[in-house]
Short mmCIF file of C-alpha atoms in Angstrom, two decimals:
data_model
loop_
_atom_site.label_atom_id
_atom_site.label_comp_id
_atom_site.label_asym_id
_atom_site.label_seq_id
_atom_site.Cartn_x
_atom_site.Cartn_y
_atom_site.Cartn_z
CA MET A 1 81.60 31.28 110.53
CA PRO A 2 82.72 34.62 112.03
CA ALA A 3 81.12 37.65 110.43
CA PRO A 4 83.37 40.02 108.47
CA ARG A 5 84.44 43.00 110.54
CA PRO A 6 86.84 45.92 110.16
CA PHE A 7 89.81 46.29 112.45
CA ARG A 8 88.67 48.19 115.49
CA THR A 9 91.62 50.58 115.48
CA GLY A 10 92.32 50.70 111.75
CA THR A 11 95.37 48.48 112.27
CA PRO A 12 95.37 44.66 112.13
CA ARG A 13 96.46 42.78 115.22
CA ARG A 14 97.69 39.65 113.48
CA VAL A 15 98.55 38.74 109.86
CA ALA A 16 98.78 35.25 108.38
CA THR A 17 101.51 35.43 105.73
CA LEU A 18 101.66 32.54 103.26
CA SER A 19 104.86 31.52 101.49
CA VAL A 20 104.27 27.97 100.31
CA HIS A 21 107.29 27.27 98.14
CA THR A 22 110.15 29.06 99.86
CA SER A 23 110.97 29.89 103.46
CA PRO A 24 111.95 33.35 104.68
CA LEU A 25 114.70 31.55 106.60
CA ASP A 26 116.36 30.36 103.36
CA GLN A 27 119.47 32.05 102.00
CA PRO A 28 118.53 34.18 98.95
CA GLY A 29 120.46 33.47 95.77
CA ALA A 30 119.92 29.73 95.45
CA GLY A 31 117.04 27.34 94.86
CA ASP A 32 113.77 29.24 94.92
CA ALA A 33 115.01 31.84 97.40
CA GLY A 34 115.41 35.35 96.06
CA GLY A 35 113.89 38.80 96.31
CA MET A 36 110.58 37.44 97.57
CA ASN A 37 112.29 35.99 100.63
CA VAL A 38 113.91 39.35 101.35
CA TYR A 39 110.56 41.09 100.89
CA ILE A 40 108.73 38.81 103.33
CA VAL A 41 111.47 39.05 105.98
CA GLU A 42 111.84 42.82 105.86
CA ALA A 43 108.13 43.66 105.56
CA SER A 44 107.25 41.27 108.40
CA ARG A 45 109.85 42.80 110.71
CA ARG A 46 108.52 46.30 110.00
CA LEU A 47 104.93 45.19 110.62
CA ALA A 48 105.99 43.64 113.93
CA ALA A 49 107.69 46.92 114.88
CA ARG A 50 104.25 48.52 114.49
CA GLY A 51 102.75 46.07 116.98
CA ILE A 52 101.30 43.70 114.36
CA GLU A 53 102.06 40.02 114.94
CA VAL A 54 102.99 38.07 111.82
CA ASP A 55 102.74 34.29 111.40
CA ILE A 56 104.54 33.07 108.26
CA PHE A 57 103.40 29.67 107.00
CA THR A 58 105.87 27.85 104.74
CA ARG A 59 106.42 24.26 103.66
CA ALA A 60 108.81 22.16 105.75
CA THR A 61 111.70 20.89 103.61
CA SER A 62 113.54 18.91 106.28
CA SER A 63 112.54 16.69 109.19
CA ASP A 64 115.14 18.57 111.26
CA LEU A 65 113.21 21.84 111.08
CA PRO A 66 111.36 22.77 114.27
CA PRO A 67 107.62 23.28 113.77
CA VAL A 68 107.84 26.87 115.00
CA VAL A 69 110.72 29.36 114.78
CA GLU A 70 110.72 32.91 116.15
CA MET A 71 112.41 34.74 113.29
CA SER A 72 112.40 38.03 115.22
CA PRO A 73 110.23 39.56 117.95
CA GLY A 74 106.63 39.44 116.75
CA VAL A 75 107.41 37.31 113.66
CA THR A 76 106.90 33.55 113.81
CA VAL A 77 107.73 31.06 111.04
CA ARG A 78 105.49 27.96 111.04
CA HIS A 79 106.80 24.96 109.10
CA VAL A 80 103.96 23.03 107.50
CA ASN A 81 104.23 19.36 106.58
CA ALA A 82 102.96 19.06 103.01
CA GLY A 83 104.45 16.27 100.95
CA PRO A 84 107.98 14.83 101.10
CA PHE A 85 110.49 17.02 102.90
CA GLU A 86 112.93 16.97 99.99
CA GLY A 87 112.94 16.35 96.27
CA LEU A 88 109.84 18.36 95.34
CA GLY A 89 110.26 21.02 92.69
CA LYS A 90 108.09 24.12 92.60
CA GLU A 91 106.14 22.69 89.67
CA GLU A 92 105.15 19.68 91.82
CA LEU A 93 103.75 21.69 94.71
CA PRO A 94 100.18 22.24 93.40
CA ALA A 95 99.47 18.62 94.35
CA GLN A 96 100.37 19.49 97.97
CA LEU A 97 98.13 22.54 98.33
CA CYS A 98 95.33 20.60 100.05
CA ALA A 99 97.76 19.31 102.68
CA PHE A 100 99.26 22.76 103.18
CA THR A 101 95.84 24.41 103.44
CA ALA A 102 94.61 21.85 105.95
CA ALA A 103 97.59 22.59 108.21
CA VAL A 104 96.99 26.35 108.01
CA LEU A 105 93.29 25.96 108.84
CA ARG A 106 94.08 23.62 111.74
CA GLU A 107 96.45 26.18 113.25
CA GLU A 108 93.79 28.89 113.15
CA ALA A 109 91.14 26.51 114.51
CA GLN A 110 93.10 26.19 117.77
CA HIS A 111 92.23 29.80 118.56
CA GLU A 112 89.07 31.84 119.01
CA PRO A 113 87.35 32.95 115.79
CA GLY A 114 88.93 36.09 114.37
CA PHE A 115 92.48 35.16 115.41
CA TYR A 116 93.87 36.47 112.09
CA ASP A 117 92.74 39.81 110.71
CA VAL A 118 94.34 39.48 107.26
CA VAL A 119 95.78 36.85 104.94
CA HIS A 120 98.74 38.04 102.84
CA SER A 121 99.82 35.53 100.20
CA HIS A 122 103.03 35.64 98.20
CA TYR A 123 103.27 33.96 94.77
CA TRP A 124 100.37 32.20 93.11
CA LEU A 125 100.68 28.91 95.02
CA SER A 126 100.17 30.78 98.28
CA GLY A 127 97.34 32.74 96.69
CA GLN A 128 95.41 29.51 96.13
CA VAL A 129 95.75 28.64 99.82
CA GLY A 130 94.93 32.21 100.85
CA TRP A 131 91.77 32.16 98.77
CA LEU A 132 90.32 29.32 100.83
CA ALA A 133 91.58 30.75 104.14
CA ARG A 134 90.01 34.12 103.31
CA ASP A 135 86.62 32.52 102.67
CA ARG A 136 86.85 30.27 105.72
CA TRP A 137 87.91 33.04 108.12
CA SER A 138 85.99 35.93 106.51
CA VAL A 139 89.04 38.18 106.43
CA PRO A 140 90.62 40.04 103.48
CA LEU A 141 93.06 38.35 101.13
CA ILE A 142 95.98 40.55 100.09
CA HIS A 143 98.12 39.03 97.33
CA THR A 144 101.58 39.87 96.01
CA ALA A 145 102.47 37.92 92.87
CA HIS A 146 106.22 38.76 92.71
CA THR A 147 106.39 37.19 89.24
CA LEU A 148 103.72 36.54 86.62
CA ALA A 149 103.64 33.59 84.24
CA LYS A 150 102.26 35.55 81.27
CA VAL A 151 104.94 38.21 81.65
CA LYS A 152 107.73 35.62 81.93
CA ASN A 153 106.44 33.77 78.88
CA GLU A 154 106.37 36.99 76.84
CA ALA A 155 110.09 37.53 77.53
CA LEU A 156 111.35 33.97 77.68
CA ALA A 157 115.13 33.55 77.71
CA ALA A 158 116.71 31.25 75.13
CA GLY A 159 116.74 27.69 76.49
CA ASP A 160 114.32 28.48 79.31
CA ARG A 161 111.07 26.59 79.85
CA PRO A 162 107.75 28.41 79.53
CA GLU A 163 105.55 28.58 82.60
CA PRO A 164 102.80 25.92 82.46
CA ARG A 165 99.16 26.63 81.71
CA ALA A 166 98.19 25.39 85.18
CA ARG A 167 100.09 28.30 86.69
CA VAL A 168 98.47 30.79 84.31
CA ILE A 169 95.01 29.55 85.29
CA GLY A 170 95.91 29.60 88.97
CA GLU A 171 97.15 33.18 88.74
CA GLU A 172 94.01 34.28 86.92
CA GLN A 173 91.88 32.81 89.71
CA VAL A 174 93.85 34.47 92.49
CA VAL A 175 93.77 37.83 90.70
CA ALA A 176 89.99 37.56 90.40
CA GLU A 177 89.51 36.63 94.07
CA ALA A 178 92.02 38.75 96.00
CA ASP A 179 90.65 41.75 97.87
CA ARG A 180 93.81 43.69 97.10
CA LEU A 181 96.63 43.04 94.67
CA ILE A 182 100.01 44.53 95.61
CA ALA A 183 102.17 45.42 92.60
CA ASN A 184 105.80 46.44 92.99
CA THR A 185 105.68 49.07 90.24
CA ASP A 186 103.30 50.92 87.95
CA GLU A 187 104.40 48.60 85.14
CA GLU A 188 103.45 45.49 87.11
CA ALA A 189 100.06 47.04 87.94
CA ARG A 190 99.49 47.66 84.22
CA GLN A 191 100.48 44.06 83.46
CA LEU A 192 97.98 42.75 86.02
CA VAL A 193 95.21 44.80 84.43
CA ARG A 194 96.20 44.14 80.79
CA LEU A 195 97.10 40.46 80.98
CA TYR A 196 94.91 39.25 83.87
CA GLY A 197 91.93 41.58 83.85
CA ALA A 198 92.67 42.82 87.37
CA ASP A 199 90.36 45.44 88.83
CA PRO A 200 92.37 48.70 88.86
CA ALA A 201 90.55 49.82 92.00
CA ARG A 202 91.87 46.77 93.89
CA THR A 203 95.39 46.96 92.41
CA LEU A 204 97.84 49.01 94.47
CA VAL A 205 101.44 49.96 93.78
CA VAL A 206 103.64 49.44 96.85
CA PRO A 207 107.35 49.53 95.99
CA PRO A 208 109.69 47.27 97.96
CA GLY A 209 112.37 48.86 100.07
CA VAL A 210 116.00 48.41 100.95
CA ASP A 211 117.71 48.17 104.32
CA LEU A 212 119.60 51.46 104.20
CA ASP A 213 121.51 50.64 107.39
CA ARG A 214 122.85 47.30 106.16
CA PHE A 215 123.35 48.36 102.53
CA SER A 216 125.21 51.65 102.77
CA PRO A 217 128.37 53.17 101.35
CA GLY A 218 131.47 52.06 103.17
CA GLY A 219 135.21 51.87 102.75
CA ARG A 220 135.83 50.50 99.28
CA ALA A 221 139.39 49.48 100.09
CA ALA A 222 138.26 47.49 103.12
CA ALA A 223 135.49 45.85 101.11
CA ARG A 224 137.96 44.76 98.45
CA ARG A 225 140.23 43.28 101.06
CA ALA A 226 137.23 41.42 102.52
CA VAL A 227 136.41 39.76 99.19
CA GLY A 228 140.06 39.19 98.24
CA MET A 229 140.27 41.71 95.41
CA SER A 230 143.16 43.97 94.41
CA GLN A 231 142.68 47.68 94.79
CA ASP A 232 143.30 48.55 91.14
CA ALA A 233 140.88 45.97 89.68
CA ILE A 234 137.86 46.92 87.58
CA VAL A 235 135.12 44.73 89.02
CA LEU A 236 131.85 43.82 87.29
CA LEU A 237 129.38 42.14 89.65
CA PHE A 238 126.41 39.83 89.15
CA VAL A 239 124.24 38.83 92.13
CA GLY A 240 121.36 36.42 91.88
CA ARG A 241 120.16 32.94 91.05
CA ILE A 242 122.00 31.42 88.10
CA GLN A 243 119.29 30.64 85.56
CA PRO A 244 118.43 31.80 82.04
CA LEU A 245 115.83 34.29 83.30
CA LYS A 246 118.53 36.26 85.16
CA ALA A 247 120.84 36.19 82.09
CA PRO A 248 124.26 35.99 83.80
CA ASP A 249 125.56 34.77 80.42
CA VAL A 250 125.06 38.31 79.11
CA LEU A 251 127.60 39.58 81.64
CA LEU A 252 130.18 37.00 80.53
CA HIS A 253 129.67 37.91 76.88
CA THR A 254 129.97 41.57 77.86
CA ALA A 255 133.29 40.94 79.61
CA ALA A 256 134.56 39.07 76.53
CA ARG A 257 133.58 42.02 74.34
CA LEU A 258 135.35 44.50 76.63
CA LEU A 259 138.54 42.41 76.49
CA ALA A 260 138.30 42.00 72.72
CA ASP A 261 138.03 45.78 72.34
CA ASP A 262 140.86 46.45 74.81
CA PRO A 263 143.15 43.44 75.44
CA ALA A 264 145.22 45.47 77.94
CA LEU A 265 142.18 45.52 80.21
CA ARG A 266 142.72 41.84 81.06
CA ARG A 267 145.27 42.78 83.71
CA ARG A 268 142.61 44.63 85.71
CA LEU A 269 139.17 43.34 84.69
CA ARG A 270 137.47 40.98 87.13
CA VAL A 271 133.98 39.49 86.94
CA HIS A 272 132.37 38.33 90.18
CA VAL A 273 129.29 36.08 90.06
CA VAL A 274 127.50 35.65 93.40
CA GLY A 275 124.78 33.01 93.41
CA ALA A 276 123.92 29.38 92.69
CA PRO A 277 122.04 27.47 89.99
CA SER A 278 118.28 27.58 90.25
CA GLY A 279 115.20 26.66 88.22
CA SER A 280 116.07 25.55 84.71
CA GLY A 281 119.68 26.48 85.53
CA LEU A 282 119.84 23.21 87.46
CA ASP A 283 119.61 21.32 84.16
CA ALA A 284 123.22 22.33 83.45
CA PRO A 285 124.69 23.64 86.73
CA GLU A 286 128.21 24.10 85.29
CA GLN A 287 127.07 25.86 82.13
CA LEU A 288 128.23 29.32 83.19
CA GLN A 289 131.71 28.08 84.10
CA GLN A 290 131.88 26.29 80.76
CA LEU A 291 130.83 29.45 78.96
CA ALA A 292 133.62 31.41 80.65
CA THR A 293 136.11 28.82 79.41
CA THR A 294 134.66 28.86 75.90
CA LEU A 295 134.87 32.65 75.77
CA GLY A 296 138.47 32.57 76.98
CA ILE A 297 137.76 34.62 80.11
CA ALA A 298 137.86 31.95 82.84
CA ASP A 299 140.95 33.64 84.29
CA VAL A 300 139.02 36.83 85.06
CA VAL A 301 135.79 35.26 86.38
CA THR A 302 135.31 34.24 90.02
CA PHE A 303 132.23 32.40 91.28
CA PHE A 304 131.00 32.91 94.83
CA PRO A 305 128.21 31.03 96.62
CA PRO A 306 125.18 33.01 97.86
CA GLN A 307 126.28 35.43 100.57
CA PRO A 308 124.67 36.54 103.83
CA PRO A 309 123.61 40.22 103.81
CA GLU A 310 126.65 41.63 105.59
CA ARG A 311 129.04 39.84 103.21
CA LEU A 312 126.89 40.75 100.22
CA ALA A 313 127.23 44.43 101.11
CA ASP A 314 131.02 44.06 100.83
CA HIS A 315 130.62 42.59 97.33
CA TYR A 316 128.49 45.55 96.27
CA ARG A 317 130.94 48.08 97.77
CA SER A 318 133.93 46.42 96.14
CA ALA A 319 132.41 46.48 92.64
CA ASP A 320 132.70 49.25 90.09
CA VAL A 321 129.45 48.26 88.38
CA THR A 322 126.66 45.82 89.20
CA VAL A 323 125.12 44.29 86.09
CA VAL A 324 121.47 43.15 86.15
CA PRO A 325 120.74 41.84 82.64
CA SER A 326 117.54 39.89 83.47
CA HIS A 327 114.96 39.07 80.83
CA ASN A 328 112.31 40.05 83.36
CA GLU A 329 112.22 41.42 86.91
CA SER A 330 109.11 42.39 88.84
CA PHE A 331 111.33 44.92 90.63
CA GLY A 332 115.03 44.11 91.04
CA LEU A 333 116.10 44.32 94.68
CA VAL A 334 119.71 43.56 93.72
CA ALA A 335 119.83 46.81 91.77
CA LEU A 336 118.48 48.75 94.74
CA GLU A 337 120.88 47.14 97.24
CA SER A 338 123.83 47.89 94.98
CA GLN A 339 122.86 51.55 94.60
CA ALA A 340 122.34 51.88 98.35
CA CYS A 341 125.99 50.83 98.70
CA GLY A 342 127.01 53.53 96.23
CA THR A 343 127.64 51.21 93.27
CA PRO A 344 125.99 52.21 89.97
CA VAL A 345 124.02 49.65 87.97
CA VAL A 346 123.80 48.61 84.33
CA ALA A 347 120.44 46.90 83.92
CA ALA A 348 118.03 45.64 81.30
CA ALA A 349 115.17 48.05 80.66
CA VAL A 350 112.53 45.45 81.56
CA GLY A 351 109.83 44.99 84.20
CA GLY A 352 110.48 46.94 87.37
CA LEU A 353 114.13 47.77 86.63
CA PRO A 354 113.31 51.20 85.11
CA THR A 355 111.85 52.01 88.55
CA ALA A 356 114.69 50.45 90.53
CA VAL A 357 117.34 52.21 88.41
CA ARG A 358 117.11 55.84 87.33
CA ASP A 359 118.63 55.90 83.87
CA GLY A 360 121.53 58.33 83.56
CA VAL A 361 121.37 59.24 87.26
CA SER A 362 122.02 56.04 89.24
CA GLY A 363 123.11 53.83 86.36
CA VAL A 364 122.32 52.97 82.75
CA LEU A 365 119.39 51.00 81.32
CA VAL A 366 119.94 48.87 78.22
CA ALA A 367 117.28 47.85 75.72
CA GLY A 368 117.72 44.21 74.76
CA HIS A 369 120.54 41.84 75.66
CA ASP A 370 123.27 42.51 73.11
CA ALA A 371 126.74 42.20 74.64
CA GLY A 372 127.98 45.16 72.61
CA ASP A 373 125.30 47.40 74.07
CA TYR A 374 126.15 46.25 77.59
CA ALA A 375 129.84 46.82 76.99
CA ALA A 376 129.11 50.37 75.86
CA ALA A 377 126.93 50.92 78.95
CA VAL A 378 129.66 49.61 81.27
CA ARG A 379 132.21 51.94 79.68
CA ALA A 380 129.77 54.86 80.08
CA VAL A 381 129.33 54.10 83.78
CA LEU A 382 133.08 53.73 84.39
CA ALA A 383 133.65 57.11 82.73
CA ARG A 384 131.18 58.80 85.13
CA ARG A 385 131.36 56.48 88.07
CA GLU A 386 131.74 59.01 90.91
CA LEU A 387 128.82 61.10 89.67
CA LEU A 388 126.62 58.04 89.17
CA ALA A 389 127.64 56.63 92.56
CA ALA A 390 126.30 59.75 94.25
CA GLY A 391 123.12 59.51 92.18
CA ALA A 392 122.78 55.85 93.10
CA ARG A 393 122.84 56.63 96.81
CA ARG A 394 120.25 59.39 96.42
CA HIS A 395 117.96 57.20 94.34
CA ALA A 396 118.12 54.25 96.75
CA ALA A 397 117.31 56.54 99.68
CA ARG A 398 113.85 57.05 98.17
CA PHE A 399 112.96 53.46 99.03
CA SER A 400 112.58 52.06 102.52
CA TRP A 401 110.89 49.04 104.09
CA ASP A 402 109.17 51.36 106.58
CA ARG A 403 107.30 53.02 103.71
CA THR A 404 106.45 49.59 102.34
CA ALA A 405 105.05 48.46 105.70
CA ASP A 406 103.01 51.65 106.12
CA ALA A 407 101.44 51.16 102.68
CA LEU A 408 100.67 47.51 103.45
CA VAL A 409 98.89 48.45 106.69
CA GLU A 410 96.78 50.95 104.74
CA ALA A 411 95.94 48.26 102.17
CA TYR A 412 94.96 45.79 104.91
CA ALA A 413 92.65 48.32 106.59
CA ALA A 414 91.03 49.44 103.33
CA ALA A 415 90.34 45.86 102.30
CA ALA A 416 88.80 45.12 105.71
CA ARG A 417 86.53 48.16 105.45
CA ASP A 418 85.36 47.04 102.02
CA MET A 419 84.71 43.51 103.26
CA ALA A 420 82.72 44.80 106.24
CA THR A 421 80.33 46.72 103.98
CA ALA A 422 80.07 44.23 101.10
CA PRO A 423 77.06 41.90 100.78
CA ALA A 424 77.81 38.51 102.32
CA ARG A 425 78.48 35.68 99.84
CA PRO A 426 76.52 32.44 100.34
CA ALA A 427 78.50 29.91 102.41
CA ARG A 428 78.35 27.35 99.61
CA GLU A 429 79.94 29.78 97.13
CA ARG A 430 82.58 30.86 99.66
CA LEU A 431 83.79 27.30 100.14
CA LEU A 432 83.28 25.59 96.80
CA GLY A 433 85.26 28.07 94.73
CA PRO A 434 88.66 27.38 96.33
CA LEU A 435 87.91 23.67 96.77
CA ARG A 436 87.46 23.32 93.02
CA VAL A 437 90.99 24.58 92.57
CA LEU A 438 92.60 22.58 95.36
CA SER A 439 91.01 19.37 94.09
CA GLY A 440 92.43 20.02 90.63
CA VAL A 441 88.97 20.23 89.04
CA GLN A 442 88.17 23.18 86.79
CA VAL A 443 84.46 24.03 87.07
CA ALA A 444 82.86 26.68 84.90
CA ARG A 445 80.93 29.34 86.79
#
C-alpha cells in the first residue's frame, strides 16, 4: 500500500474521474445526460490545459464502444464493462458497483503505485466506487454530488417518484468519507451540512462555468433562420430533459395563460422545447405533446431533439426568453448558457438558480410554479428585454470553466496536504468500510 503523500509541486499529475452512470461522450438533454456531463467535459479539458492528465471512467453501454477514447488532448475516457450493455436503469446500477470498482482498480494496478494523485467522483454511485479507490490508493477523494436525494424528495414534482432510501444511505456514506465535497452554490453547501451532516471545513463552494466562446451573443436574425423561426415571433424556450423534475409542463401552462389573456398573441407566440424524455418522464414519453393538445396550444409548440452545443447556441440566441421552471436544480447550467447568449431567463427560485440568475438584472425569479406567476414574469421580461439582455451577458461573464478548474486544483492540493499529515487508518478499516457498501451489507460502526 503506497503511503499518502502530497503532490510534489502543489499540482496533481493525474486525476481519476469517476462517472459511473453517464458518459461525458453522451449528448446532454436525454437519458441521464445533462449538466453533469457538461461539467465533467469542460472541467476535464481545463485541467488538461494545466498539464494535468484526466482519466474518466464510465460504464460501457454498447459493445461497439472502444475501451479507450481520447476525448481531447490529455483527457481519456475509459469504458468499463459492468453489467449488461443496455437496458439498465440508474436505479439498477448499485448492483454493478463491485464490477465497476474491480475494473477501475485493475487499470490502476497496471501502473506503478501512485499513478493517480486524486480521485474525483461525480454523483453518489461514483462516490461509492471512489471511496474504495481512495482507501486502496491512499489518495484524496473529492466528491461532487450534482443532485441530492433528500433535496429532491423535499421538492418532489407531482407524479414524480421519490428517490429510494438506498440512495439516501449511499449519499450519507460518501459525504462522511470524502476528503472534500464540492458544492455548486452556497445553498448546496448549506444543504450538505443541514441534511447530511457534512463537515463545513471539508465542504467547498466551486461554481460551474460556461463556455463564453461557444455561448455568446450573435446575430439574432441569423439564429432564427437557423432554427426555422420567423423574425417577428415571440419565442419562449425550454432546454433540458423532459421529466417532472424539470417541469416543462409549467411552460406549456404559462403559454396557455398568455394566450388566454391576449388571444391576438397567437399569431406570434412560439414555444420551443429542446430535449427528450428522461427518468420518470419515460413512463409517458408523449405526455408533453398530449398536454399541448389538451391546452389547445399544439399549433404554437415545436419539439426539438437534444442539440449539439453549436446548434443549441442558435436556439438560445433566437429566443426572447428561456424558461427554467424546475422543482430543483443544483445549479442550472441552461440558465447560464442562455444568459451568455444574451437571452434573459425566467426561472424558479429554487436550488442554485438564484445564483445562476440575478433577479431583476439578468432575468426574473419566480416563487412556486403557478402559471399565472410565470406569465407575469414573462411579460415583465419582454417589457425590459434589451436591458435584461445586457444584464444577462454581464452576469454570465462572471462564471468561467477556467475559474472552476483553478478552484478544483486548489481543492485537490489542500486535500492531499491534509491526507499527508493525518494519522494513518488501519488497513482493515480502510478496506472493510467500502466493501460493506459494495456488498450491499449495512454494518453498524
